[in-house]
JSON list of C-alpha atoms in Angstrom, two decimals:
[
{"chain": "A", "resi": 57, "resn": "MET", "atom": "CA", "xyz": [-0.26, 0.18, -0.07]},
{"chain": "A", "resi": 58, "resn": "GLN", "atom": "CA", "xyz": [3.05, 2.77, 0.63]},
{"chain": "A", "resi": 59, "resn": "SER", "atom": "CA", "xyz": [0.80, 4.13, 2.59]},
{"chain": "A", "resi": 60, "resn": "ASN", "atom": "CA", "xyz": [2.23, 7.25, 5.14]},
{"chain": "A", "resi": 61, "resn": "ALA", "atom": "CA", "xyz": [0.16, 8.68, 8.21]},
{"chain": "A", "resi": 62, "resn": "VAL", "atom": "CA", "xyz": [1.23, 12.46, 9.48]},
{"chain": "A", "resi": 63, "resn": "ILE", "atom": "CA", "xyz": [1.98, 13.46, 12.98]},
{"chain": "A", "resi": 64, "resn": "VAL", "atom": "CA", "xyz": [2.37, 17.26, 13.65]},
{"chain": "A", "resi": 65, "resn": "ARG", "atom": "CA", "xyz": [3.55, 18.26, 17.12]},
{"chain": "A", "resi": 66, "resn": "GLY", "atom": "CA", "xyz": [1.10, 20.96, 18.76]},
{"chain": "A", "resi": 67, "resn": "ASP", "atom": "CA", "xyz": [0.83, 22.83, 21.99]},
{"chain": "A", "resi": 68, "resn": "ALA", "atom": "CA", "xyz": [-0.53, 20.12, 23.94]},
{"chain": "A", "resi": 69, "resn": "GLY", "atom": "CA", "xyz": [0.34, 17.13, 21.72]},
{"chain": "A", "resi": 70, "resn": "ALA", "atom": "CA", "xyz": [-0.02, 15.78, 17.96]},
{"chain": "A", "resi": 71, "resn": "LEU", "atom": "CA", "xyz": [-2.35, 16.09, 15.24]},
{"chain": "A", "resi": 72, "resn": "LEU", "atom": "CA", "xyz": [-2.47, 12.32, 13.33]},
{"chain": "A", "resi": 73, "resn": "ILE", "atom": "CA", "xyz": [-3.65, 12.46, 10.00]},
{"chain": "A", "resi": 74, "resn": "ASP", "atom": "CA", "xyz": [-4.80, 9.37, 8.05]},
{"chain": "A", "resi": 75, "resn": "PRO", "atom": "CA", "xyz": [-3.55, 6.70, 10.22]},
{"chain": "A", "resi": 76, "resn": "GLY", "atom": "CA", "xyz": [-3.01, 3.11, 9.14]},
{"chain": "A", "resi": 77, "resn": "ILE", "atom": "CA", "xyz": [-3.45, 0.78, 8.42]},
{"chain": "A", "resi": 78, "resn": "THR", "atom": "CA", "xyz": [-2.46, -2.44, 10.69]},
{"chain": "A", "resi": 79, "resn": "ARG", "atom": "CA", "xyz": [-3.13, -3.06, 14.28]},
{"chain": "A", "resi": 80, "resn": "ASP", "atom": "CA", "xyz": [0.41, -2.62, 15.18]},
{"chain": "A", "resi": 81, "resn": "GLU", "atom": "CA", "xyz": [1.15, -0.22, 12.71]},
{"chain": "A", "resi": 82, "resn": "LEU", "atom": "CA", "xyz": [-1.67, 2.39, 15.00]},
{"chain": "A", "resi": 83, "resn": "ALA", "atom": "CA", "xyz": [-0.08, 1.02, 18.38]},
{"chain": "A", "resi": 84, "resn": "GLY", "atom": "CA", "xyz": [3.47, 1.35, 16.99]},
{"chain": "A", "resi": 85, "resn": "MET", "atom": "CA", "xyz": [2.11, 5.15, 16.47]},
{"chain": "A", "resi": 86, "resn": "ALA", "atom": "CA", "xyz": [0.71, 5.28, 20.28]},
{"chain": "A", "resi": 87, "resn": "ARG", "atom": "CA", "xyz": [3.77, 3.78, 21.83]},
{"chain": "A", "resi": 88, "resn": "GLU", "atom": "CA", "xyz": [6.39, 6.49, 19.96]},
{"chain": "A", "resi": 89, "resn": "LEU", "atom": "CA", "xyz": [4.08, 9.44, 20.75]},
{"chain": "A", "resi": 90, "resn": "ASP", "atom": "CA", "xyz": [3.49, 8.21, 23.95]},
{"chain": "A", "resi": 91, "resn": "GLU", "atom": "CA", "xyz": [7.89, 7.15, 24.50]},
{"chain": "A", "resi": 92, "resn": "ARG", "atom": "CA", "xyz": [7.81, 11.38, 22.75]},
{"chain": "A", "resi": 93, "resn": "GLY", "atom": "CA", "xyz": [5.06, 13.16, 25.76]},
{"chain": "A", "resi": 94, "resn": "LEU", "atom": "CA", "xyz": [3.09, 14.14, 23.08]},
{"chain": "A", "resi": 95, "resn": "PRO", "atom": "CA", "xyz": [-0.91, 12.76, 23.31]},
{"chain": "A", "resi": 96, "resn": "VAL", "atom": "CA", "xyz": [-2.72, 12.82, 20.73]},
{"chain": "A", "resi": 97, "resn": "VAL", "atom": "CA", "xyz": [-4.92, 15.55, 20.92]},
{"chain": "A", "resi": 98, "resn": "ALA", "atom": "CA", "xyz": [-6.89, 15.30, 17.22]},
{"chain": "A", "resi": 99, "resn": "GLY", "atom": "CA", "xyz": [-7.44, 13.31, 14.09]},
{"chain": "A", "resi": 100, "resn": "PHE", "atom": "CA", "xyz": [-8.02, 14.04, 10.36]},
{"chain": "A", "resi": 101, "resn": "ALA", "atom": "CA", "xyz": [-9.69, 12.11, 7.72]},
{"chain": "A", "resi": 102, "resn": "THR", "atom": "CA", "xyz": [-8.11, 13.64, 4.64]},
{"chain": "A", "resi": 103, "resn": "HIS", "atom": "CA", "xyz": [-11.42, 11.31, 2.66]},
{"chain": "A", "resi": 104, "resn": "PRO", "atom": "CA", "xyz": [-14.20, 8.42, 3.47]},
{"chain": "A", "resi": 105, "resn": "ASP", "atom": "CA", "xyz": [-11.69, 5.81, 2.22]},
{"chain": "A", "resi": 106, "resn": "TRP", "atom": "CA", "xyz": [-11.33, 2.72, 4.78]},
{"chain": "A", "resi": 107, "resn": "ASP", "atom": "CA", "xyz": [-7.21, 3.05, 4.74]},
{"chain": "A", "resi": 108, "resn": "HIS", "atom": "CA", "xyz": [-8.24, 6.55, 5.75]},
{"chain": "A", "resi": 109, "resn": "VAL", "atom": "CA", "xyz": [-10.25, 6.33, 9.13]},
{"chain": "A", "resi": 110, "resn": "LEU", "atom": "CA", "xyz": [-8.71, 3.80, 11.01]},
{"chain": "A", "resi": 111, "resn": "TRP", "atom": "CA", "xyz": [-7.98, 4.77, 14.40]},
{"chain": "A", "resi": 112, "resn": "HIS", "atom": "CA", "xyz": [-7.43, 2.53, 17.48]},
{"chain": "A", "resi": 113, "resn": "PRO", "atom": "CA", "xyz": [-8.39, 2.55, 21.24]},
{"chain": "A", "resi": 114, "resn": "ALA", "atom": "CA", "xyz": [-4.32, 2.97, 22.02]},
{"chain": "A", "resi": 115, "resn": "LEU", "atom": "CA", "xyz": [-4.34, 6.36, 20.20]},
{"chain": "A", "resi": 116, "resn": "GLY", "atom": "CA", "xyz": [-6.69, 7.19, 23.01]},
{"chain": "A", "resi": 117, "resn": "HIS", "atom": "CA", "xyz": [-10.35, 9.73, 22.54]},
{"chain": "A", "resi": 118, "resn": "ALA", "atom": "CA", "xyz": [-9.88, 12.51, 20.76]},
{"chain": "A", "resi": 119, "resn": "PRO", "atom": "CA", "xyz": [-11.43, 13.96, 18.11]},
{"chain": "A", "resi": 120, "resn": "ARG", "atom": "CA", "xyz": [-11.73, 13.20, 14.79]},
{"chain": "A", "resi": 121, "resn": "SER", "atom": "CA", "xyz": [-12.37, 15.09, 11.74]},
{"chain": "A", "resi": 122, "resn": "GLY", "atom": "CA", "xyz": [-12.76, 15.58, 8.52]},
{"chain": "A", "resi": 123, "resn": "THR", "atom": "CA", "xyz": [-15.03, 17.79, 5.84]},
{"chain": "A", "resi": 124, "resn": "ALA", "atom": "CA", "xyz": [-18.79, 17.80, 6.35]},
{"chain": "A", "resi": 125, "resn": "ALA", "atom": "CA", "xyz": [-19.08, 15.55, 2.72]},
{"chain": "A", "resi": 126, "resn": "CYS", "atom": "CA", "xyz": [-16.35, 13.13, 4.25]},
{"chain": "A", "resi": 127, "resn": "ALA", "atom": "CA", "xyz": [-18.13, 12.64, 7.28]},
{"chain": "A", "resi": 128, "resn": "ALA", "atom": "CA", "xyz": [-21.40, 12.02, 5.91]},
{"chain": "A", "resi": 129, "resn": "THR", "atom": "CA", "xyz": [-20.13, 10.08, 3.13]},
{"chain": "A", "resi": 130, "resn": "ILE", "atom": "CA", "xyz": [-18.35, 7.11, 5.82]},
{"chain": "A", "resi": 131, "resn": "ARG", "atom": "CA", "xyz": [-21.65, 7.36, 8.45]},
{"chain": "A", "resi": 132, "resn": "GLU", "atom": "CA", "xyz": [-23.79, 6.90, 5.18]},
{"chain": "A", "resi": 133, "resn": "PHE", "atom": "CA", "xyz": [-21.40, 3.35, 5.19]},
{"chain": "A", "resi": 134, "resn": "VAL", "atom": "CA", "xyz": [-21.34, 2.48, 8.08]},
{"chain": "A", "resi": 135, "resn": "GLY", "atom": "CA", "xyz": [-24.77, 2.89, 9.02]},
{"chain": "A", "resi": 136, "resn": "ARG", "atom": "CA", "xyz": [-25.72, 0.10, 6.03]},
{"chain": "A", "resi": 137, "resn": "ASP", "atom": "CA", "xyz": [-26.37, -2.91, 6.54]},
{"chain": "A", "resi": 138, "resn": "GLY", "atom": "CA", "xyz": [-23.83, -5.31, 6.09]},
{"chain": "A", "resi": 139, "resn": "TRP", "atom": "CA", "xyz": [-20.79, -3.49, 5.62]},
{"chain": "A", "resi": 140, "resn": "GLN", "atom": "CA", "xyz": [-18.22, -5.24, 6.88]},
{"chain": "A", "resi": 141, "resn": "ALA", "atom": "CA", "xyz": [-18.49, -7.82, 4.65]},
{"chain": "A", "resi": 142, "resn": "GLU", "atom": "CA", "xyz": [-19.14, -5.31, 1.87]},
{"chain": "A", "resi": 143, "resn": "LEU", "atom": "CA", "xyz": [-15.86, -3.54, 2.83]},
{"chain": "A", "resi": 144, "resn": "ALA", "atom": "CA", "xyz": [-13.79, -6.94, 3.12]},
{"chain": "A", "resi": 145, "resn": "ASP", "atom": "CA", "xyz": [-14.10, -6.95, -1.03]},
{"chain": "A", "resi": 146, "resn": "TYR", "atom": "CA", "xyz": [-11.94, -4.02, -0.88]},
{"chain": "A", "resi": 147, "resn": "LEU", "atom": "CA", "xyz": [-9.33, -4.81, 1.97]},
{"chain": "A", "resi": 148, "resn": "PRO", "atom": "CA", "xyz": [-5.54, -6.10, 1.25]},
{"chain": "A", "resi": 149, "resn": "PRO", "atom": "CA", "xyz": [-6.22, -10.21, 1.24]},
{"chain": "A", "resi": 150, "resn": "GLU", "atom": "CA", "xyz": [-2.56, -10.03, 3.21]},
{"chain": "A", "resi": 151, "resn": "PHE", "atom": "CA", "xyz": [-3.41, -7.72, 5.86]},
{"chain": "A", "resi": 152, "resn": "ALA", "atom": "CA", "xyz": [-7.33, -7.85, 5.72]},
{"chain": "A", "resi": 153, "resn": "ASP", "atom": "CA", "xyz": [-7.34, -9.57, 9.54]},
{"chain": "A", "resi": 154, "resn": "ASP", "atom": "CA", "xyz": [-5.18, -7.05, 11.05]},
{"chain": "A", "resi": 155, "resn": "ILE", "atom": "CA", "xyz": [-6.83, -4.07, 9.90]},
{"chain": "A", "resi": 156, "resn": "PRO", "atom": "CA", "xyz": [-9.19, -2.66, 13.20]},
{"chain": "A", "resi": 157, "resn": "MET", "atom": "CA", "xyz": [-12.62, -1.60, 12.09]},
{"chain": "A", "resi": 158, "resn": "GLU", "atom": "CA", "xyz": [-14.25, -1.28, 15.45]},
{"chain": "A", "resi": 159, "resn": "LEU", "atom": "CA", "xyz": [-13.90, 2.49, 15.30]},
{"chain": "A", "resi": 160, "resn": "LEU", "atom": "CA", "xyz": [-13.64, 3.11, 11.99]},
{"chain": "A", "resi": 161, "resn": "GLY", "atom": "CA", "xyz": [-15.74, 6.55, 10.18]},
{"chain": "A", "resi": 162, "resn": "ASP", "atom": "CA", "xyz": [-15.79, 8.32, 13.31]},
{"chain": "A", "resi": 163, "resn": "ILE", "atom": "CA", "xyz": [-15.45, 11.70, 12.21]},
{"chain": "A", "resi": 164, "resn": "THR", "atom": "CA", "xyz": [-16.89, 14.58, 13.10]},
{"chain": "A", "resi": 165, "resn": "PRO", "atom": "CA", "xyz": [-16.78, 16.90, 10.50]},
{"chain": "A", "resi": 166, "resn": "LEU", "atom": "CA", "xyz": [-15.84, 20.39, 10.06]},
{"chain": "A", "resi": 167, "resn": "ALA", "atom": "CA", "xyz": [-18.24, 23.78, 10.47]},
{"chain": "A", "resi": 168, "resn": "ALA", "atom": "CA", "xyz": [-19.10, 25.10, 7.29]},
{"chain": "A", "resi": 169, "resn": "GLY", "atom": "CA", "xyz": [-16.64, 27.16, 5.52]},
{"chain": "A", "resi": 170, "resn": "ALA", "atom": "CA", "xyz": [-13.84, 26.16, 7.84]},
{"chain": "A", "resi": 171, "resn": "VAL", "atom": "CA", "xyz": [-10.61, 27.14, 6.12]},
{"chain": "A", "resi": 172, "resn": "THR", "atom": "CA", "xyz": [-8.31, 26.52, 8.91]},
{"chain": "A", "resi": 173, "resn": "LEU", "atom": "CA", "xyz": [-7.66, 23.59, 11.05]},
{"chain": "A", "resi": 174, "resn": "PRO", "atom": "CA", "xyz": [-9.32, 24.52, 14.37]},
{"chain": "A", "resi": 175, "resn": "TRP", "atom": "CA", "xyz": [-6.53, 23.17, 16.71]},
{"chain": "A", "resi": 176, "resn": "ALA", "atom": "CA", "xyz": [-4.12, 24.39, 19.15]},
{"chain": "A", "resi": 177, "resn": "GLY", "atom": "CA", "xyz": [-0.94, 23.67, 17.08]},
{"chain": "A", "resi": 178, "resn": "PRO", "atom": "CA", "xyz": [0.58, 25.02, 13.66]},
{"chain": "A", "resi": 179, "resn": "ARG", "atom": "CA", "xyz": [-1.64, 26.76, 11.09]},
{"chain": "A", "resi": 180, "resn": "ILE", "atom": "CA", "xyz": [-3.58, 23.86, 8.83]},
{"chain": "A", "resi": 181, "resn": "ARG", "atom": "CA", "xyz": [-4.86, 25.45, 5.40]},
{"chain": "A", "resi": 182, "resn": "ILE", "atom": "CA", "xyz": [-7.59, 23.44, 4.77]},
{"chain": "A", "resi": 183, "resn": "ILE", "atom": "CA", "xyz": [-8.28, 22.15, 0.25]},
{"chain": "A", "resi": 184, "resn": "GLU", "atom": "CA", "xyz": [-11.31, 20.42, -0.13]},
{"chain": "A", "resi": 185, "resn": "HIS", "atom": "CA", "xyz": [-12.33, 19.46, -3.19]},
{"chain": "A", "resi": 186, "resn": "ARG", "atom": "CA", "xyz": [-13.89, 16.99, -5.24]},
{"chain": "A", "resi": 187, "resn": "ALA", "atom": "CA", "xyz": [-11.32, 15.10, -7.28]},
{"chain": "A", "resi": 188, "resn": "HIS", "atom": "CA", "xyz": [-10.85, 11.59, -6.29]},
{"chain": "A", "resi": 189, "resn": "ALA", "atom": "CA", "xyz": [-13.46, 10.99, -3.69]},
{"chain": "A", "resi": 190, "resn": "PRO", "atom": "CA", "xyz": [-16.39, 13.48, -1.96]},
{"chain": "A", "resi": 191, "resn": "GLY", "atom": "CA", "xyz": [-14.75, 15.71, 0.88]},
{"chain": "A", "resi": 192, "resn": "HIS", "atom": "CA", "xyz": [-11.59, 15.15, 0.29]},
{"chain": "A", "resi": 193, "resn": "ALA", "atom": "CA", "xyz": [-9.08, 17.68, 1.64]},
{"chain": "A", "resi": 194, "resn": "ALA", "atom": "CA", "xyz": [-5.40, 18.01, 1.13]},
{"chain": "A", "resi": 195, "resn": "LEU", "atom": "CA", "xyz": [-3.84, 20.29, 4.03]},
{"chain": "A", "resi": 196, "resn": "LEU", "atom": "CA", "xyz": [-1.04, 22.71, 4.06]},
{"chain": "A", "resi": 197, "resn": "ILE", "atom": "CA", "xyz": [0.93, 23.01, 6.97]},
{"chain": "A", "resi": 198, "resn": "GLU", "atom": "CA", "xyz": [2.23, 27.20, 6.34]},
{"chain": "A", "resi": 199, "resn": "ASP", "atom": "CA", "xyz": [5.11, 27.51, 7.92]},
{"chain": "A", "resi": 200, "resn": "ALA", "atom": "CA", "xyz": [6.45, 24.65, 7.16]},
{"chain": "A", "resi": 201, "resn": "GLY", "atom": "CA", "xyz": [5.58, 24.50, 3.31]},
{"chain": "A", "resi": 202, "resn": "VAL", "atom": "CA", "xyz": [3.97, 20.86, 3.87]},
{"chain": "A", "resi": 203, "resn": "LEU", "atom": "CA", "xyz": [1.33, 19.61, 1.61]},
{"chain": "A", "resi": 204, "resn": "VAL", "atom": "CA", "xyz": [-0.50, 16.75, 3.36]},
{"chain": "A", "resi": 205, "resn": "ALA", "atom": "CA", "xyz": [-2.40, 15.52, -0.17]},
{"chain": "A", "resi": 206, "resn": "GLY", "atom": "CA", "xyz": [-4.47, 12.41, 1.03]},
{"chain": "A", "resi": 207, "resn": "ASP", "atom": "CA", "xyz": [-4.67, 10.58, -2.26]},
{"chain": "A", "resi": 208, "resn": "MET", "atom": "CA", "xyz": [-3.43, 12.85, -4.79]},
{"chain": "A", "resi": 209, "resn": "LEU", "atom": "CA", "xyz": [-0.07, 13.70, -6.06]},
{"chain": "A", "resi": 210, "resn": "SER", "atom": "CA", "xyz": [1.66, 10.09, -6.04]},
{"chain": "A", "resi": 211, "resn": "ASP", "atom": "CA", "xyz": [4.68, 9.02, -7.24]},
{"chain": "A", "resi": 212, "resn": "VAL", "atom": "CA", "xyz": [3.43, 5.16, -7.36]},
{"chain": "A", "resi": 213, "resn": "LEU", "atom": "CA", "xyz": [-0.50, 5.56, -8.15]},
{"chain": "A", "resi": 214, "resn": "ILE", "atom": "CA", "xyz": [-2.54, 6.83, -11.02]},
{"chain": "A", "resi": 215, "resn": "PRO", "atom": "CA", "xyz": [-5.22, 9.36, -10.88]},
{"chain": "A", "resi": 216, "resn": "PHE", "atom": "CA", "xyz": [-8.30, 7.55, -8.82]},
{"chain": "A", "resi": 217, "resn": "LEU", "atom": "CA", "xyz": [-10.80, 8.87, -10.03]},
{"chain": "A", "resi": 218, "resn": "ASP", "atom": "CA", "xyz": [-14.52, 9.57, -8.11]},
{"chain": "A", "resi": 219, "resn": "LEU", "atom": "CA", "xyz": [-16.14, 7.75, -11.12]},
{"chain": "A", "resi": 220, "resn": "ASP", "atom": "CA", "xyz": [-19.77, 8.41, -8.75]},
{"chain": "A", "resi": 221, "resn": "ALA", "atom": "CA", "xyz": [-19.57, 12.62, -9.73]},
{"chain": "A", "resi": 222, "resn": "ALA", "atom": "CA", "xyz": [-20.63, 14.19, -12.65]},
{"chain": "A", "resi": 223, "resn": "GLN", "atom": "CA", "xyz": [-17.79, 15.22, -14.41]},
{"chain": "A", "resi": 224, "resn": "PRO", "atom": "CA", "xyz": [-15.15, 13.10, -12.52]},
{"chain": "A", "resi": 225, "resn": "LEU", "atom": "CA", "xyz": [-12.40, 14.57, -15.08]},
{"chain": "A", "resi": 226, "resn": "ASP", "atom": "CA", "xyz": [-13.35, 17.67, -14.65]},
{"chain": "A", "resi": 227, "resn": "ASP", "atom": "CA", "xyz": [-13.35, 17.69, -10.93]},
{"chain": "A", "resi": 228, "resn": "TYR", "atom": "CA", "xyz": [-9.62, 16.22, -11.49]},
{"chain": "A", "resi": 229, "resn": "LEU", "atom": "CA", "xyz": [-8.67, 19.14, -13.63]},
{"chain": "A", "resi": 230, "resn": "GLY", "atom": "CA", "xyz": [-9.73, 22.23, -11.64]},
{"chain": "A", "resi": 231, "resn": "ALA", "atom": "CA", "xyz": [-8.31, 20.21, -8.42]},
{"chain": "A", "resi": 232, "resn": "LEU", "atom": "CA", "xyz": [-4.64, 20.17, -10.02]},
{"chain": "A", "resi": 233, "resn": "THR", "atom": "CA", "xyz": [-5.36, 24.12, -11.03]},
{"chain": "A", "resi": 234, "resn": "ARG", "atom": "CA", "xyz": [-5.96, 24.51, -6.86]},
{"chain": "A", "resi": 235, "resn": "PHE", "atom": "CA", "xyz": [-2.68, 22.79, -6.08]},
{"chain": "A", "resi": 236, "resn": "GLU", "atom": "CA", "xyz": [-0.83, 24.23, -8.75]},
{"chain": "A", "resi": 237, "resn": "GLU", "atom": "CA", "xyz": [-1.74, 28.04, -7.59]},
{"chain": "A", "resi": 238, "resn": "MET", "atom": "CA", "xyz": [-0.01, 26.89, -4.78]},
{"chain": "A", "resi": 239, "resn": "ALA", "atom": "CA", "xyz": [3.22, 25.35, -5.82]},
{"chain": "A", "resi": 240, "resn": "ASP", "atom": "CA", "xyz": [5.27, 28.14, -5.07]},
{"chain": "A", "resi": 241, "resn": "ALA", "atom": "CA", "xyz": [4.47, 27.39, -0.88]},
{"chain": "A", "resi": 242, "resn": "VAL", "atom": "CA", "xyz": [4.95, 23.52, -0.86]},
{"chain": "A", "resi": 243, "resn": "ARG", "atom": "CA", "xyz": [8.61, 22.33, -0.08]},
{"chain": "A", "resi": 244, "resn": "THR", "atom": "CA", "xyz": [7.54, 19.08, 0.53]},
{"chain": "A", "resi": 245, "resn": "ILE", "atom": "CA", "xyz": [4.55, 16.57, -0.46]},
{"chain": "A", "resi": 246, "resn": "VAL", "atom": "CA", "xyz": [3.25, 13.86, 1.82]},
{"chain": "A", "resi": 247, "resn": "PRO", "atom": "CA", "xyz": [0.81, 11.65, -0.51]},
{"chain": "A", "resi": 248, "resn": "GLY", "atom": "CA", "xyz": [-1.02, 9.18, 0.82]},
{"chain": "A", "resi": 249, "resn": "HIS", "atom": "CA", "xyz": [0.93, 6.64, -0.80]},
{"chain": "A", "resi": 250, "resn": "GLY", "atom": "CA", "xyz": [4.09, 7.03, -1.96]},
{"chain": "A", "resi": 251, "resn": "SER", "atom": "CA", "xyz": [6.98, 8.84, -1.56]},
{"chain": "A", "resi": 252, "resn": "VAL", "atom": "CA", "xyz": [7.79, 11.76, -0.22]},
{"chain": "A", "resi": 253, "resn": "GLY", "atom": "CA", "xyz": [9.12, 14.89, -2.33]},
{"chain": "A", "resi": 254, "resn": "ASP", "atom": "CA", "xyz": [10.45, 18.67, -2.86]},
{"chain": "A", "resi": 255, "resn": "GLY", "atom": "CA", "xyz": [8.82, 21.24, -4.42]},
{"chain": "A", "resi": 256, "resn": "GLN", "atom": "CA", "xyz": [10.41, 19.91, -7.71]},
{"chain": "A", "resi": 257, "resn": "ALA", "atom": "CA", "xyz": [8.69, 16.74, -7.00]},
{"chain": "A", "resi": 258, "resn": "LEU", "atom": "CA", "xyz": [5.45, 18.07, -6.62]},
{"chain": "A", "resi": 259, "resn": "ARG", "atom": "CA", "xyz": [5.42, 20.29, -9.24]},
{"chain": "A", "resi": 260, "resn": "ALA", "atom": "CA", "xyz": [6.42, 16.79, -11.62]},
{"chain": "A", "resi": 261, "resn": "ARG", "atom": "CA", "xyz": [3.57, 15.24, -10.37]},
{"chain": "A", "resi": 262, "resn": "LEU", "atom": "CA", "xyz": [1.24, 17.96, -10.66]},
{"chain": "A", "resi": 263, "resn": "ALA", "atom": "CA", "xyz": [2.23, 17.58, -15.14]},
{"chain": "A", "resi": 264, "resn": "LEU", "atom": "CA", "xyz": [2.28, 13.92, -14.65]},
{"chain": "A", "resi": 265, "resn": "ASP", "atom": "CA", "xyz": [-1.36, 13.86, -13.06]},
{"chain": "A", "resi": 266, "resn": "ARG", "atom": "CA", "xyz": [-2.60, 16.62, -15.42]},
{"chain": "A", "resi": 267, "resn": "ALA", "atom": "CA", "xyz": [-1.56, 14.61, -18.48]},
{"chain": "A", "resi": 268, "resn": "TYR", "atom": "CA", "xyz": [-2.33, 11.69, -17.52]},
{"chain": "A", "resi": 269, "resn": "ILE", "atom": "CA", "xyz": [-6.54, 12.67, -17.16]},
{"chain": "A", "resi": 270, "resn": "GLU", "atom": "CA", "xyz": [-5.91, 14.91, -20.21]},
{"chain": "A", "resi": 271, "resn": "ALA", "atom": "CA", "xyz": [-5.20, 12.41, -22.51]},
{"chain": "A", "resi": 272, "resn": "LEU", "atom": "CA", "xyz": [-8.48, 10.53, -20.70]},
{"chain": "A", "resi": 273, "resn": "ARG", "atom": "CA", "xyz": [-10.32, 13.29, -21.45]},
{"chain": "A", "resi": 274, "resn": "ASP", "atom": "CA", "xyz": [-9.46, 13.36, -24.88]},
{"chain": "A", "resi": 275, "resn": "GLY", "atom": "CA", "xyz": [-9.93, 9.90, -26.03]},
{"chain": "A", "resi": 276, "resn": "ARG", "atom": "CA", "xyz": [-6.11, 9.31, -25.87]},
{"chain": "A", "resi": 277, "resn": "GLU", "atom": "CA", "xyz": [-4.06, 6.25, -24.05]},
{"chain": "A", "resi": 278, "resn": "PRO", "atom": "CA", "xyz": [-2.20, 7.96, -21.24]},
{"chain": "A", "resi": 279, "resn": "ASP", "atom": "CA", "xyz": [1.67, 7.82, -21.53]},
{"chain": "A", "resi": 280, "resn": "ASP", "atom": "CA", "xyz": [2.37, 7.15, -18.08]},
{"chain": "A", "resi": 281, "resn": "PRO", "atom": "CA", "xyz": [4.93, 5.28, -15.99]},
{"chain": "A", "resi": 282, "resn": "ARG", "atom": "CA", "xyz": [2.82, 4.22, -13.79]},
{"chain": "A", "resi": 283, "resn": "THR", "atom": "CA", "xyz": [0.55, 2.03, -15.60]},
{"chain": "A", "resi": 284, "resn": "GLY", "atom": "CA", "xyz": [3.62, 1.12, -18.13]},
{"chain": "A", "resi": 285, "resn": "PRO", "atom": "CA", "xyz": [4.87, -2.61, -18.01]},
{"chain": "A", "resi": 286, "resn": "ASP", "atom": "CA", "xyz": [7.46, -1.35, -15.54]},
{"chain": "A", "resi": 287, "resn": "ALA", "atom": "CA", "xyz": [4.87, 0.12, -13.13]},
{"chain": "A", "resi": 288, "resn": "PRO", "atom": "CA", "xyz": [6.01, 0.23, -9.28]},
{"chain": "A", "resi": 289, "resn": "LEU", "atom": "CA", "xyz": [2.62, -1.31, -8.47]},
{"chain": "A", "resi": 290, "resn": "ASP", "atom": "CA", "xyz": [2.15, -4.79, -11.35]},
{"chain": "A", "resi": 291, "resn": "TRP", "atom": "CA", "xyz": [-2.05, -3.77, -10.26]},
{"chain": "A", "resi": 292, "resn": "MET", "atom": "CA", "xyz": [-1.90, -0.24, -11.20]},
{"chain": "A", "resi": 293, "resn": "PRO", "atom": "CA", "xyz": [-2.31, -0.92, -14.81]},
{"chain": "A", "resi": 294, "resn": "ASP", "atom": "CA", "xyz": [-6.05, -2.85, -14.01]},
{"chain": "A", "resi": 295, "resn": "VAL", "atom": "CA", "xyz": [-6.83, 0.35, -12.35]},
{"chain": "A", "resi": 296, "resn": "HIS", "atom": "CA", "xyz": [-6.29, 2.10, -15.15]},
{"chain": "A", "resi": 297, "resn": "ASP", "atom": "CA", "xyz": [-8.02, -0.08, -17.28]},
{"chain": "A", "resi": 298, "resn": "GLY", "atom": "CA", "xyz": [-10.98, 0.10, -15.36]},
{"chain": "A", "resi": 299, "resn": "GLN", "atom": "CA", "xyz": [-11.53, 3.58, -14.99]},
{"chain": "A", "resi": 300, "resn": "VAL", "atom": "CA", "xyz": [-10.91, 3.87, -18.53]},
{"chain": "A", "resi": 301, "resn": "GLN", "atom": "CA", "xyz": [-14.75, 1.11, -19.17]},
{"chain": "A", "resi": 302, "resn": "ARG", "atom": "CA", "xyz": [-16.22, 2.99, -16.62]},
{"chain": "A", "resi": 303, "resn": "LEU", "atom": "CA", "xyz": [-15.73, 6.39, -18.57]},
{"chain": "A", "resi": 304, "resn": "GLY", "atom": "CA", "xyz": [-15.80, 4.70, -21.98]},
{"chain": "A", "resi": 305, "resn": "VAL", "atom": "CA", "xyz": [-13.84, 6.79, -22.94]},
{"chain": "A", "resi": 306, "resn": "ARG", "atom": "CA", "xyz": [-11.50, 4.24, -25.49]}
]
C-alpha cells in the first residue's frame, strides 16, 4: 500500500492525519508518541476511504475531523447493514485480519466554510475539492510548507477518479489547478501513498497527473510510467483499464 500517516506536533500534543493500516502499526504510533510525551489531541481524515478513517484505542479519544462531505459519506457507509462484508472485498487480503474496524469512520464534520484546521498547533490550511472522493481535502501546514495530499499527487498511483461524480475528469483538473496555484508555497509533498517529495517533485507530479487526465478527456492512451510494463505497482494497469471502461473513453 505504501501508506503514509502524518504526525504534526502541536502546543499540547499531536495531530494525527490518516493513520493506518494495521493494528500493530497504529499501536506502534501510539507507543512512539507516548515515549515522546505527545498525546494525540486531534485526528483528521483527508477523505472517506477505509484506509484513511482508521483508529486504535491506544491512540485515545481525541476528536477526529474531516470535511462535512467526508463525514457524511463514511457515516452513511457504516450505517448500512452488512457494510463489513461489503468492505471486505476492498481490503488487501494479506492484511485483512490485521486491520482494525472497531473505530472506523468516527469522523466529526468541520464547520461549514472552515478554511483552517481548528486545533492548538501550527496553522493548517484546508484545501477541499472533489477529485478522488467526496469531501477530499489536502492540508497545507503553512509555516513548514508541507502539503499533506491525501490520495492525490502520488508517484506510484495514477489519479484515482471519483467515478460516481457527474464530471470526474473536470473535477480532477480543477483540483490540480488549485494545487498548481499554491505550488510556490510547498517545500514538501506527502501523498497518502508513495514517496515524500520536494517542491520540484510536486510540480513533476502535477504535470504527470494533468497529462493523464487530459489524455483520458481527449480519448488518448496516457503515456504514464505508472501504468506501463515497469509500473511500480503491478496492479495499477488494471486500475487504469477499469477507469477507462467506466468512463467509456476508449
